């Protein structure tokens, strides 16, 4: 069974191709262009990294407690993250897992809320003011 956090990551990749770390597109010029996390808007990097770090924390069974996000998942390729210090809280083995950014502006906060609303992220993800809260609920697993 796969956990909901992994499902959120997959959903984000399907719904918004820019979440993939490396995407190759061939525009009308015929030349390949590889898009990385650095090509994303700041709010996209914050969402993508929160999903990556929480998914990694869950799949690698990171110990309950407070952690630096970078200790769990590398910030390499996410050029704006240095402006947003990130903390990870694992409340228990059953969740929730919280990723909290500092210094999130009101505009960026609104862009994140709009994106999450438009892409219908379910009740398993709560977001407000730089804080992503991922539920880990046995009832929301996907069958393998």
PDB file of N, CA and C in Angstrom, residues 31-137:
ATOM      1  N   UNK A  31      14.533  22.285 -30.542  1.00  0.00           N
ATOM      2  CA  UNK A  31      15.591  22.074 -29.555  1.00  0.00           C
ATOM      3  C   UNK A  31      14.990  21.585 -28.250  1.00  0.00           C
ATOM      4  N   UNK A  32      15.698  20.710 -27.598  1.00  0.00           N
ATOM      5  CA  UNK A  32      15.251  20.225 -26.300  1.00  0.00           C
ATOM      6  C   UNK A  32      15.510  21.280 -25.241  1.00  0.00           C
ATOM      7  N   UNK A  33      14.592  21.415 -24.329  1.00  0.00           N
ATOM      8  CA  UNK A  33      14.788  22.287 -23.168  1.00  0.00           C
ATOM      9  C   UNK A  33      14.454  21.469 -21.945  1.00  0.00           C
ATOM     10  N   UNK A  34      15.372  21.429 -21.007  1.00  0.00           N
ATOM     11  CA  UNK A  34      15.146  20.701 -19.774  1.00  0.00           C
ATOM     12  C   UNK A  34      14.766  21.700 -18.700  1.00  0.00           C
ATOM     13  N   UNK A  35      13.584  21.496 -18.125  1.00  0.00           N
ATOM     14  CA  UNK A  35      13.122  22.349 -17.040  1.00  0.00           C
ATOM     15  C   UNK A  35      13.452  21.668 -15.723  1.00  0.00           C
ATOM     16  N   UNK A  36      13.968  22.437 -14.792  1.00  0.00           N
ATOM     17  CA  UNK A  36      14.275  21.922 -13.462  1.00  0.00           C
ATOM     18  C   UNK A  36      13.470  22.711 -12.444  1.00  0.00           C
ATOM     19  N   UNK A  37      13.638  22.363 -11.176  1.00  0.00           N
ATOM     20  CA  UNK A  37      12.944  23.097 -10.115  1.00  0.00           C
ATOM     21  C   UNK A  37      13.281  24.579 -10.177  1.00  0.00           C
ATOM     22  N   UNK A  38      14.474  24.923 -10.623  1.00  0.00           N
ATOM     23  CA  UNK A  38      14.860  26.332 -10.715  1.00  0.00           C
ATOM     24  C   UNK A  38      14.004  27.103 -11.706  1.00  0.00           C
ATOM     25  N   UNK A  39      13.336  26.427 -12.637  1.00  0.00           N
ATOM     26  CA  UNK A  39      12.471  27.077 -13.608  1.00  0.00           C
ATOM     27  C   UNK A  39      11.081  27.353 -13.045  1.00  0.00           C
ATOM     28  N   UNK A  40      10.819  26.876 -11.851  1.00  0.00           N
ATOM     29  CA  UNK A  40       9.512  27.058 -11.241  1.00  0.00           C
ATOM     30  C   UNK A  40       9.411  28.415 -10.564  1.00  0.00           C
ATOM     31  N   UNK A  41       8.183  28.875 -10.413  1.00  0.00           N
ATOM     32  CA  UNK A  41       7.933  30.074  -9.623  1.00  0.00           C
ATOM     33  C   UNK A  41       8.179  29.744  -8.154  1.00  0.00           C
ATOM     34  N   UNK A  42       8.473  30.747  -7.332  1.00  0.00           N
ATOM     35  CA  UNK A  42       8.753  30.460  -5.916  1.00  0.00           C
ATOM     36  C   UNK A  42       7.675  29.631  -5.223  1.00  0.00           C
ATOM     37  N   UNK A  43       6.401  29.949  -5.441  1.00  0.00           N
ATOM     38  CA  UNK A  43       5.359  29.184  -4.765  1.00  0.00           C
ATOM     39  C   UNK A  43       5.341  27.727  -5.223  1.00  0.00           C
ATOM     40  N   UNK A  44       5.690  27.479  -6.476  1.00  0.00           N
ATOM     41  CA  UNK A  44       5.743  26.107  -6.980  1.00  0.00           C
ATOM     42  C   UNK A  44       6.879  25.334  -6.317  1.00  0.00           C
ATOM     43  N   UNK A  45       8.024  26.003  -6.126  1.00  0.00           N
ATOM     44  CA  UNK A  45       9.138  25.345  -5.456  1.00  0.00           C
ATOM     45  C   UNK A  45       8.775  25.006  -4.011  1.00  0.00           C
ATOM     46  N   UNK A  46       8.069  25.911  -3.331  1.00  0.00           N
ATOM     47  CA  UNK A  46       7.679  25.659  -1.946  1.00  0.00           C
ATOM     48  C   UNK A  46       6.737  24.465  -1.854  1.00  0.00           C
ATOM     49  N   UNK A  47       5.772  24.379  -2.746  1.00  0.00           N
ATOM     50  CA  UNK A  47       4.838  23.251  -2.740  1.00  0.00           C
ATOM     51  C   UNK A  47       5.575  21.956  -3.072  1.00  0.00           C
ATOM     52  N   UNK A  48       6.341  21.984  -4.153  1.00  0.00           N
ATOM     53  CA  UNK A  48       7.045  20.780  -4.588  1.00  0.00           C
ATOM     54  C   UNK A  48       7.999  20.253  -3.539  1.00  0.00           C
ATOM     55  N   UNK A  49       8.751  21.154  -2.913  1.00  0.00           N
ATOM     56  CA  UNK A  49       9.711  20.726  -1.901  1.00  0.00           C
ATOM     57  C   UNK A  49       8.994  20.204  -0.657  1.00  0.00           C
ATOM     58  N   UNK A  50       7.900  20.838  -0.248  1.00  0.00           N
ATOM     59  CA  UNK A  50       7.140  20.350   0.911  1.00  0.00           C
ATOM     60  C   UNK A  50       6.653  18.929   0.668  1.00  0.00           C
ATOM     61  N   UNK A  51       6.193  18.649  -0.533  1.00  0.00           N
ATOM     62  CA  UNK A  51       5.733  17.295  -0.867  1.00  0.00           C
ATOM     63  C   UNK A  51       6.909  16.326  -0.853  1.00  0.00           C
ATOM     64  N   UNK A  52       8.025  16.736  -1.440  1.00  0.00           N
ATOM     65  CA  UNK A  52       9.213  15.871  -1.486  1.00  0.00           C
ATOM     66  C   UNK A  52       9.720  15.539  -0.083  1.00  0.00           C
ATOM     67  N   UNK A  53       9.885  16.566   0.768  1.00  0.00           N
ATOM     68  CA  UNK A  53      10.459  16.336   2.092  1.00  0.00           C
ATOM     69  C   UNK A  53       9.505  15.526   2.967  1.00  0.00           C
ATOM     70  N   UNK A  54       8.210  15.776   2.881  1.00  0.00           N
ATOM     71  CA  UNK A  54       7.257  15.016   3.699  1.00  0.00           C
ATOM     72  C   UNK A  54       7.154  13.570   3.226  1.00  0.00           C
ATOM     73  N   UNK A  55       7.169  13.370   1.929  1.00  0.00           N
ATOM     74  CA  UNK A  55       7.122  12.020   1.384  1.00  0.00           C
ATOM     75  C   UNK A  55       8.365  11.227   1.783  1.00  0.00           C
ATOM     76  N   UNK A  56       9.525  11.867   1.699  1.00  0.00           N
ATOM     77  CA  UNK A  56      10.770  11.215   2.096  1.00  0.00           C
ATOM     78  C   UNK A  56      10.764  10.900   3.588  1.00  0.00           C
ATOM     79  N   UNK A  57      10.298  11.855   4.389  1.00  0.00           N
ATOM     80  CA  UNK A  57      10.228  11.632   5.835  1.00  0.00           C
ATOM     81  C   UNK A  57       9.353  10.431   6.160  1.00  0.00           C
ATOM     82  N   UNK A  58       8.249  10.304   5.459  1.00  0.00           N
ATOM     83  CA  UNK A  58       7.348   9.181   5.718  1.00  0.00           C
ATOM     84  C   UNK A  58       7.954   7.863   5.217  1.00  0.00           C
ATOM     85  N   UNK A  59       8.417   7.850   3.978  1.00  0.00           N
ATOM     86  CA  UNK A  59       8.910   6.596   3.396  1.00  0.00           C
ATOM     87  C   UNK A  59      10.173   6.092   4.083  1.00  0.00           C
ATOM     88  N   UNK A  60      10.994   7.005   4.586  1.00  0.00           N
ATOM     89  CA  UNK A  60      12.223   6.606   5.282  1.00  0.00           C
ATOM     90  C   UNK A  60      12.033   6.520   6.787  1.00  0.00           C
ATOM     91  N   UNK A  61      10.789   6.663   7.231  1.00  0.00           N
ATOM     92  CA  UNK A  61      10.432   6.541   8.644  1.00  0.00           C
ATOM     93  C   UNK A  61      11.339   7.391   9.537  1.00  0.00           C
ATOM     94  N   UNK A  62      11.399   8.674   9.201  1.00  0.00           N
ATOM     95  CA  UNK A  62      12.181   9.626   9.993  1.00  0.00           C
ATOM     96  C   UNK A  62      11.626   9.646  11.411  1.00  0.00           C
ATOM     97  N   UNK A  63      12.506   9.731  12.388  1.00  0.00           N
ATOM     98  CA  UNK A  63      12.103   9.707  13.793  1.00  0.00           C
ATOM     99  C   UNK A  63      11.119  10.818  14.125  1.00  0.00           C
ATOM    100  N   UNK A  64      10.242  10.521  15.060  1.00  0.00           N
ATOM    101  CA  UNK A  64       9.294  11.506  15.559  1.00  0.00           C
ATOM    102  C   UNK A  64      10.079  12.677  16.138  1.00  0.00           C
ATOM    103  N   UNK A  65       9.645  13.901  15.836  1.00  0.00           N
ATOM    104  CA  UNK A  65      10.297  15.087  16.371  1.00  0.00           C
ATOM    105  C   UNK A  65      10.526  16.149  15.319  1.00  0.00           C
ATOM    106  N   UNK A  66      11.365  17.090  15.678  1.00  0.00           N
ATOM    107  CA  UNK A  66      11.687  18.241  14.843  1.00  0.00           C
ATOM    108  C   UNK A  66      12.951  17.954  14.045  1.00  0.00           C
ATOM    109  N   UNK A  67      12.946  18.360  12.759  1.00  0.00           N
ATOM    110  CA  UNK A  67      14.108  18.159  11.891  1.00  0.00           C
ATOM    111  C   UNK A  67      14.245  19.351  10.953  1.00  0.00           C
ATOM    112  N   UNK A  68      15.447  19.590  10.500  1.00  0.00           N
ATOM    113  CA  UNK A  68      15.657  20.535   9.415  1.00  0.00           C
ATOM    114  C   UNK A  68      15.240  19.821   8.134  1.00  0.00           C
ATOM    115  N   UNK A  69      14.511  20.503   7.272  1.00  0.00           N
ATOM    116  CA  UNK A  69      14.071  19.875   6.020  1.00  0.00           C
ATOM    117  C   UNK A  69      15.256  19.377   5.200  1.00  0.00           C
ATOM    118  N   UNK A  70      16.318  20.168   5.168  1.00  0.00           N
ATOM    119  CA  UNK A  70      17.483  19.808   4.362  1.00  0.00           C
ATOM    120  C   UNK A  70      18.175  18.547   4.879  1.00  0.00           C
ATOM    121  N   UNK A  71      18.014  18.236   6.163  1.00  0.00           N
ATOM    122  CA  UNK A  71      18.576  16.997   6.702  1.00  0.00           C
ATOM    123  C   UNK A  71      17.831  15.780   6.186  1.00  0.00           C
ATOM    124  N   UNK A  72      16.590  15.968   5.763  1.00  0.00           N
ATOM    125  CA  UNK A  72      15.750  14.865   5.293  1.00  0.00           C
ATOM    126  C   UNK A  72      15.796  14.754   3.770  1.00  0.00           C
ATOM    127  N   UNK A  73      15.789  15.896   3.077  1.00  0.00           N
ATOM    128  CA  UNK A  73      15.771  15.902   1.613  1.00  0.00           C
ATOM    129  C   UNK A  73      16.579  17.104   1.120  1.00  0.00           C
ATOM    130  N   UNK A  74      17.468  16.883   0.201  1.00  0.00           N
ATOM    131  CA  UNK A  74      18.349  17.931  -0.306  1.00  0.00           C
ATOM    132  C   UNK A  74      17.562  19.073  -0.958  1.00  0.00           C
ATOM    133  N   UNK A  75      18.024  20.290  -0.730  1.00  0.00           N
ATOM    134  CA  UNK A  75      17.415  21.463  -1.359  1.00  0.00           C
ATOM    135  C   UNK A  75      18.056  21.765  -2.712  1.00  0.00           C
ATOM    136  N   UNK A  76      18.949  20.902  -3.144  1.00  0.00           N
ATOM    137  CA  UNK A  76      19.634  21.111  -4.418  1.00  0.00           C
ATOM    138  C   UNK A  76      18.615  21.235  -5.545  1.00  0.00           C
ATOM    139  N   UNK A  77      18.776  22.254  -6.354  1.00  0.00           N
ATOM    140  CA  UNK A  77      17.879  22.475  -7.476  1.00  0.00           C
ATOM    141  C   UNK A  77      16.697  23.373  -7.144  1.00  0.00           C
ATOM    142  N   UNK A  78      16.522  23.689  -5.882  1.00  0.00           N
ATOM    143  CA  UNK A  78      15.445  24.584  -5.457  1.00  0.00           C
ATOM    144  C   UNK A  78      16.088  25.906  -5.047  1.00  0.00           C
ATOM    145  N   UNK A  79      16.302  26.784  -6.005  1.00  0.00           N
ATOM    146  CA  UNK A  79      17.098  27.980  -5.752  1.00  0.00           C
ATOM    147  C   UNK A  79      16.457  28.998  -4.822  1.00  0.00           C
ATOM    148  N   UNK A  80      15.145  29.034  -4.676  1.00  0.00           N
ATOM    149  CA  UNK A  80      14.520  30.040  -3.808  1.00  0.00           C
ATOM    150  C   UNK A  80      14.399  29.585  -2.358  1.00  0.00           C
ATOM    151  N   UNK A  81      14.641  28.330  -2.073  1.00  0.00           N
ATOM    152  CA  UNK A  81      14.424  27.824  -0.722  1.00  0.00           C
ATOM    153  C   UNK A  81      15.328  28.453   0.327  1.00  0.00           C
ATOM    154  N   UNK A  82      16.461  28.972  -0.080  1.00  0.00           N
ATOM    155  CA  UNK A  82      17.348  29.607   0.897  1.00  0.00           C
ATOM    156  C   UNK A  82      16.692  30.834   1.529  1.00  0.00           C
ATOM    157  N   UNK A  83      15.690  31.400   0.872  1.00  0.00           N
ATOM    158  CA  UNK A  83      14.966  32.548   1.401  1.00  0.00           C
ATOM    159  C   UNK A  83      13.862  32.136   2.389  1.00  0.00           C
ATOM    160  N   UNK A  84      13.567  30.843   2.438  1.00  0.00           N
ATOM    161  CA  UNK A  84      12.471  30.339   3.258  1.00  0.00           C
ATOM    162  C   UNK A  84      12.974  29.198   4.152  1.00  0.00           C
ATOM    163  N   UNK A  85      13.570  29.520   5.303  1.00  0.00           N
ATOM    164  CA  UNK A  85      14.014  28.437   6.187  1.00  0.00           C
ATOM    165  C   UNK A  85      12.866  27.447   6.420  1.00  0.00           C
ATOM    166  N   UNK A  86      13.208  26.170   6.438  1.00  0.00           N
ATOM    167  CA  UNK A  86      12.196  25.110   6.454  1.00  0.00           C
ATOM    168  C   UNK A  86      12.418  24.165   7.633  1.00  0.00           C
ATOM    169  N   UNK A  87      11.325  23.837   8.310  1.00  0.00           N
ATOM    170  CA  UNK A  87      11.351  22.907   9.432  1.00  0.00           C
ATOM    171  C   UNK A  87      10.370  21.774   9.162  1.00  0.00           C
ATOM    172  N   UNK A  88      10.713  20.609   9.632  1.00  0.00           N
ATOM    173  CA  UNK A  88       9.869  19.426   9.479  1.00  0.00           C
ATOM    174  C   UNK A  88       9.520  18.908  10.867  1.00  0.00           C
ATOM    175  N   UNK A  89       8.246  18.635  11.075  1.00  0.00           N
ATOM    176  CA  UNK A  89       7.781  18.064  12.335  1.00  0.00           C
ATOM    177  C   UNK A  89       7.075  16.750  12.046  1.00  0.00           C
ATOM    178  N   UNK A  90       7.556  15.678  12.627  1.00  0.00           N
ATOM    179  CA  UNK A  90       6.895  14.381  12.525  1.00  0.00           C
ATOM    180  C   UNK A  90       6.240  14.154  13.878  1.00  0.00           C
ATOM    181  N   UNK A  91       4.907  14.184  13.900  1.00  0.00           N
ATOM    182  CA  UNK A  91       4.179  14.109  15.168  1.00  0.00           C
ATOM    183  C   UNK A  91       4.114  12.693  15.735  1.00  0.00           C
ATOM    184  N   UNK A  92       3.976  11.711  14.869  1.00  0.00           N
ATOM    185  CA  UNK A  92       3.975  10.305  15.278  1.00  0.00           C
ATOM    186  C   UNK A  92       4.174   9.464  14.026  1.00  0.00           C
ATOM    187  N   UNK A  93       4.336   8.175  14.201  1.00  0.00           N
ATOM    188  CA  UNK A  93       4.506   7.312  13.028  1.00  0.00           C
ATOM    189  C   UNK A  93       3.254   7.292  12.161  1.00  0.00           C
ATOM    190  N   UNK A  94       2.107   7.631  12.740  1.00  0.00           N
ATOM    191  CA  UNK A  94       0.860   7.692  11.988  1.00  0.00           C
ATOM    192  C   UNK A  94       0.565   9.104  11.477  1.00  0.00           C
ATOM    193  N   UNK A  95       1.439  10.041  11.759  1.00  0.00           N
ATOM    194  CA  UNK A  95       1.278  11.399  11.272  1.00  0.00           C
ATOM    195  C   UNK A  95       0.632  12.297  12.296  1.00  0.00           C
ATOM    196  N   UNK A  96       0.371  13.499  11.963  1.00  0.00           N
ATOM    197  CA  UNK A  96       0.673  14.140  10.686  1.00  0.00           C
ATOM    198  C   UNK A  96       2.141  14.536  10.568  1.00  0.00           C
ATOM    199  N   UNK A  97       2.497  14.898   9.353  1.00  0.00           N
ATOM    200  CA  UNK A  97       3.825  15.418   9.066  1.00  0.00           C
ATOM    201  C   UNK A  97       3.640  16.864   8.638  1.00  0.00           C
ATOM    202  N   UNK A  98       4.376  17.764   9.261  1.00  0.00           N
ATOM    203  CA  UNK A  98       4.236  19.191   8.993  1.00  0.00           C
ATOM    204  C   UNK A  98       5.535  19.740   8.430  1.00  0.00           C
ATOM    205  N   UNK A  99       5.413  20.487   7.350  1.00  0.00           N
ATOM    206  CA  UNK A  99       6.535  21.223   6.771  1.00  0.00           C
ATOM    207  C   UNK A  99       6.186  22.693   6.928  1.00  0.00           C
ATOM    208  N   UNK A 100       7.058  23.423   7.612  1.00  0.00           N
ATOM    209  CA  UNK A 100       6.782  24.836   7.883  1.00  0.00           C
ATOM    210  C   UNK A 100       7.913  25.697   7.343  1.00  0.00           C
ATOM    211  N   UNK A 101       7.527  26.666   6.500  1.00  0.00           N
ATOM    212  CA  UNK A 101       8.468  27.637   5.960  1.00  0.00           C
ATOM    213  C   UNK A 101       8.338  28.946   6.728  1.00  0.00           C
ATOM    214  N   UNK A 102       9.447  29.651   6.837  1.00  0.00           N
ATOM    215  CA  UNK A 102       9.436  30.997   7.408  1.00  0.00           C
ATOM    216  C   UNK A 102       9.523  32.002   6.264  1.00  0.00           C
ATOM    217  N   UNK A 103       9.150  33.233   6.543  1.00  0.00           N
ATOM    218  CA  UNK A 103       9.282  34.350   5.603  1.00  0.00           C
ATOM    219  C   UNK A 103       8.399  34.252   4.367  1.00  0.00           C
ATOM    220  N   UNK A 104       7.284  33.524   4.428  1.00  0.00           N
ATOM    221  CA  UNK A 104       6.383  33.418   3.283  1.00  0.00           C
ATOM    222  C   UNK A 104       5.550  34.698   3.220  1.00  0.00           C
ATOM    223  N   UNK A 105       5.660  35.413   2.099  1.00  0.00           N
ATOM    224  CA  UNK A 105       4.919  36.668   1.949  1.00  0.00           C
ATOM    225  C   UNK A 105       3.433  36.394   1.764  1.00  0.00           C
ATOM    226  N   UNK A 106       2.635  37.410   1.959  1.00  0.00           N
ATOM    227  CA  UNK A 106       1.186  37.272   1.786  1.00  0.00           C
ATOM    228  C   UNK A 106       0.852  36.895   0.344  1.00  0.00           C
ATOM    229  N   UNK A 107       1.565  37.467  -0.618  1.00  0.00           N
ATOM    230  CA  UNK A 107       1.319  37.160  -2.034  1.00  0.00           C
ATOM    231  C   UNK A 107       1.629  35.687  -2.323  1.00  0.00           C
ATOM    232  N   UNK A 108       2.776  35.218  -1.853  1.00  0.00           N
ATOM    233  CA  UNK A 108       3.154  33.822  -2.069  1.00  0.00           C
ATOM    234  C   UNK A 108       2.162  32.901  -1.376  1.00  0.00           C
ATOM    235  N   UNK A 109       1.741  33.267  -0.176  1.00  0.00           N
ATOM    236  CA  UNK A 109       0.747  32.493   0.561  1.00  0.00           C
ATOM    237  C   UNK A 109      -0.539  32.364  -0.256  1.00  0.00           C
ATOM    238  N   UNK A 110      -0.986  33.454  -0.847  1.00  0.00           N
ATOM    239  CA  UNK A 110      -2.210  33.429  -1.651  1.00  0.00           C
ATOM    240  C   UNK A 110      -2.024  32.578  -2.919  1.00  0.00           C
ATOM    241  N   UNK A 111      -0.836  32.641  -3.533  1.00  0.00           N
ATOM    242  CA  UNK A 111      -0.571  31.829  -4.729  1.00  0.00           C
ATOM    243  C   UNK A 111      -0.609  30.336  -4.389  1.00  0.00           C
ATOM    244  N   UNK A 112      -0.054  29.969  -3.251  1.00  0.00           N
ATOM    245  CA  UNK A 112      -0.078  28.565  -2.822  1.00  0.00           C
ATOM    246  C   UNK A 112      -1.515  28.122  -2.580  1.00  0.00           C
ATOM    247  N   UNK A 113      -2.271  28.913  -1.849  1.00  0.00           N
ATOM    248  CA  UNK A 113      -3.676  28.569  -1.569  1.00  0.00           C
ATOM    249  C   UNK A 113      -4.472  28.428  -2.856  1.00  0.00           C
ATOM    250  N   UNK A 114      -4.270  29.347  -3.778  1.00  0.00           N
ATOM    251  CA  UNK A 114      -4.984  29.287  -5.060  1.00  0.00           C
ATOM    252  C   UNK A 114      -4.634  28.009  -5.824  1.00  0.00           C
ATOM    253  N   UNK A 115      -3.339  27.708  -5.900  1.00  0.00           N
ATOM    254  CA  UNK A 115      -2.911  26.504  -6.623  1.00  0.00           C
ATOM    255  C   UNK A 115      -3.509  25.246  -5.996  1.00  0.00           C
ATOM    256  N   UNK A 116      -3.418  25.135  -4.675  1.00  0.00           N
ATOM    257  CA  UNK A 116      -3.940  23.945  -3.998  1.00  0.00           C
ATOM    258  C   UNK A 116      -5.446  23.823  -4.183  1.00  0.00           C
ATOM    259  N   UNK A 117      -6.139  24.941  -4.159  1.00  0.00           N
ATOM    260  CA  UNK A 117      -7.587  24.944  -4.359  1.00  0.00           C
ATOM    261  C   UNK A 117      -7.944  24.529  -5.783  1.00  0.00           C
ATOM    262  N   UNK A 118      -7.265  25.109  -6.765  1.00  0.00           N
ATOM    263  CA  UNK A 118      -7.550  24.810  -8.169  1.00  0.00           C
ATOM    264  C   UNK A 118      -7.240  23.364  -8.534  1.00  0.00           C
ATOM    265  N   UNK A 119      -6.269  22.768  -7.849  1.00  0.00           N
ATOM    266  CA  UNK A 119      -5.876  21.401  -8.169  1.00  0.00           C
ATOM    267  C   UNK A 119      -6.480  20.384  -7.220  1.00  0.00           C
ATOM    268  N   UNK A 120      -7.436  20.813  -6.439  1.00  0.00           N
ATOM    269  CA  UNK A 120      -8.272  19.952  -5.608  1.00  0.00           C
ATOM    270  C   UNK A 120      -7.489  18.979  -4.737  1.00  0.00           C
ATOM    271  N   UNK A 121      -6.505  19.503  -4.037  1.00  0.00           N
ATOM    272  CA  UNK A 121      -5.829  18.674  -3.054  1.00  0.00           C
ATOM    273  C   UNK A 121      -6.833  18.410  -1.953  1.00  0.00           C
ATOM    274  N   UNK A 122      -6.931  17.179  -1.525  1.00  0.00           N
ATOM    275  CA  UNK A 122      -7.976  16.773  -0.598  1.00  0.00           C
ATOM    276  C   UNK A 122      -7.730  17.183   0.833  1.00  0.00           C
ATOM    277  N   UNK A 123      -8.570  16.645   1.691  1.00  0.00           N
ATOM    278  CA  UNK A 123      -8.526  16.954   3.116  1.00  0.00           C
ATOM    279  C   UNK A 123      -7.248  16.429   3.772  1.00  0.00           C
ATOM    280  N   UNK A 124      -6.495  15.600   3.088  1.00  0.00           N
ATOM    281  CA  UNK A 124      -5.267  15.057   3.667  1.00  0.00           C
ATOM    282  C   UNK A 124      -4.145  16.100   3.696  1.00  0.00           C
ATOM    283  N   UNK A 125      -4.355  17.244   3.047  1.00  0.00           N
ATOM    284  CA  UNK A 125      -3.366  18.318   3.051  1.00  0.00           C
ATOM    285  C   UNK A 125      -4.037  19.597   3.529  1.00  0.00           C
ATOM    286  N   UNK A 126      -3.485  20.163   4.579  1.00  0.00           N
ATOM    287  CA  UNK A 126      -3.941  21.458   5.089  1.00  0.00           C
ATOM    288  C   UNK A 126      -2.794  22.434   4.901  1.00  0.00           C
ATOM    289  N   UNK A 127      -3.100  23.638   4.422  1.00  0.00           N
ATOM    290  CA  UNK A 127      -2.068  24.649   4.245  1.00  0.00           C
ATOM    291  C   UNK A 127      -2.557  25.988   4.791  1.00  0.00           C
ATOM    292  N   UNK A 128      -1.666  26.703   5.469  1.00  0.00           N
ATOM    293  CA  UNK A 128      -1.937  28.074   5.883  1.00  0.00           C
ATOM    294  C   UNK A 128      -0.636  28.743   6.314  1.00  0.00           C
ATOM    295  N   UNK A 129      -0.409  29.927   5.781  1.00  0.00           N
ATOM    296  CA  UNK A 129       0.710  30.792   6.168  1.00  0.00           C
ATOM    297  C   UNK A 129       2.062  30.066   6.254  1.00  0.00           C
ATOM    298  N   UNK A 130       2.420  29.391   5.182  1.00  0.00           N
ATOM    299  CA  UNK A 130       3.725  28.741   5.111  1.00  0.00           C
ATOM    300  C   UNK A 130       3.806  27.386   5.777  1.00  0.00           C
ATOM    301  N   UNK A 131       2.679  26.863   6.231  1.00  0.00           N
ATOM    302  CA  UNK A 131       2.656  25.592   6.968  1.00  0.00           C
ATOM    303  C   UNK A 131       1.828  24.562   6.204  1.00  0.00           C
ATOM    304  N   UNK A 132       2.498  23.494   5.771  1.00  0.00           N
ATOM    305  CA  UNK A 132       1.834  22.375   5.115  1.00  0.00           C
ATOM    306  C   UNK A 132       1.666  21.255   6.138  1.00  0.00           C
ATOM    307  N   UNK A 133       0.463  20.756   6.289  1.00  0.00           N
ATOM    308  CA  UNK A 133       0.196  19.666   7.238  1.00  0.00           C
ATOM    309  C   UNK A 133      -0.351  18.485   6.437  1.00  0.00           C
ATOM    310  N   UNK A 134       0.434  17.420   6.366  1.00  0.00           N
ATOM    311  CA  UNK A 134       0.068  16.223   5.612  1.00  0.00           C
ATOM    312  C   UNK A 134      -0.454  15.166   6.573  1.00  0.00           C
ATOM    313  N   UNK A 135      -1.688  14.748   6.375  1.00  0.00           N
ATOM    314  CA  UNK A 135      -2.257  13.664   7.171  1.00  0.00           C
ATOM    315  C   UNK A 135      -1.725  12.338   6.646  1.00  0.00           C
ATOM    316  N   UNK A 136      -1.555  11.395   7.527  1.00  0.00           N
ATOM    317  CA  UNK A 136      -1.160  10.038   7.151  1.00  0.00           C
ATOM    318  C   UNK A 136      -2.256   9.143   7.719  1.00  0.00           C
ATOM    319  N   UNK A 137      -3.264   8.905   6.915  1.00  0.00           N
ATOM    320  CA  UNK A 137      -4.472   8.227   7.368  1.00  0.00           C
ATOM    321  C   UNK A 137      -4.592   6.870   6.696  1.00  0.00           C
TER     322      UNK A 137
END
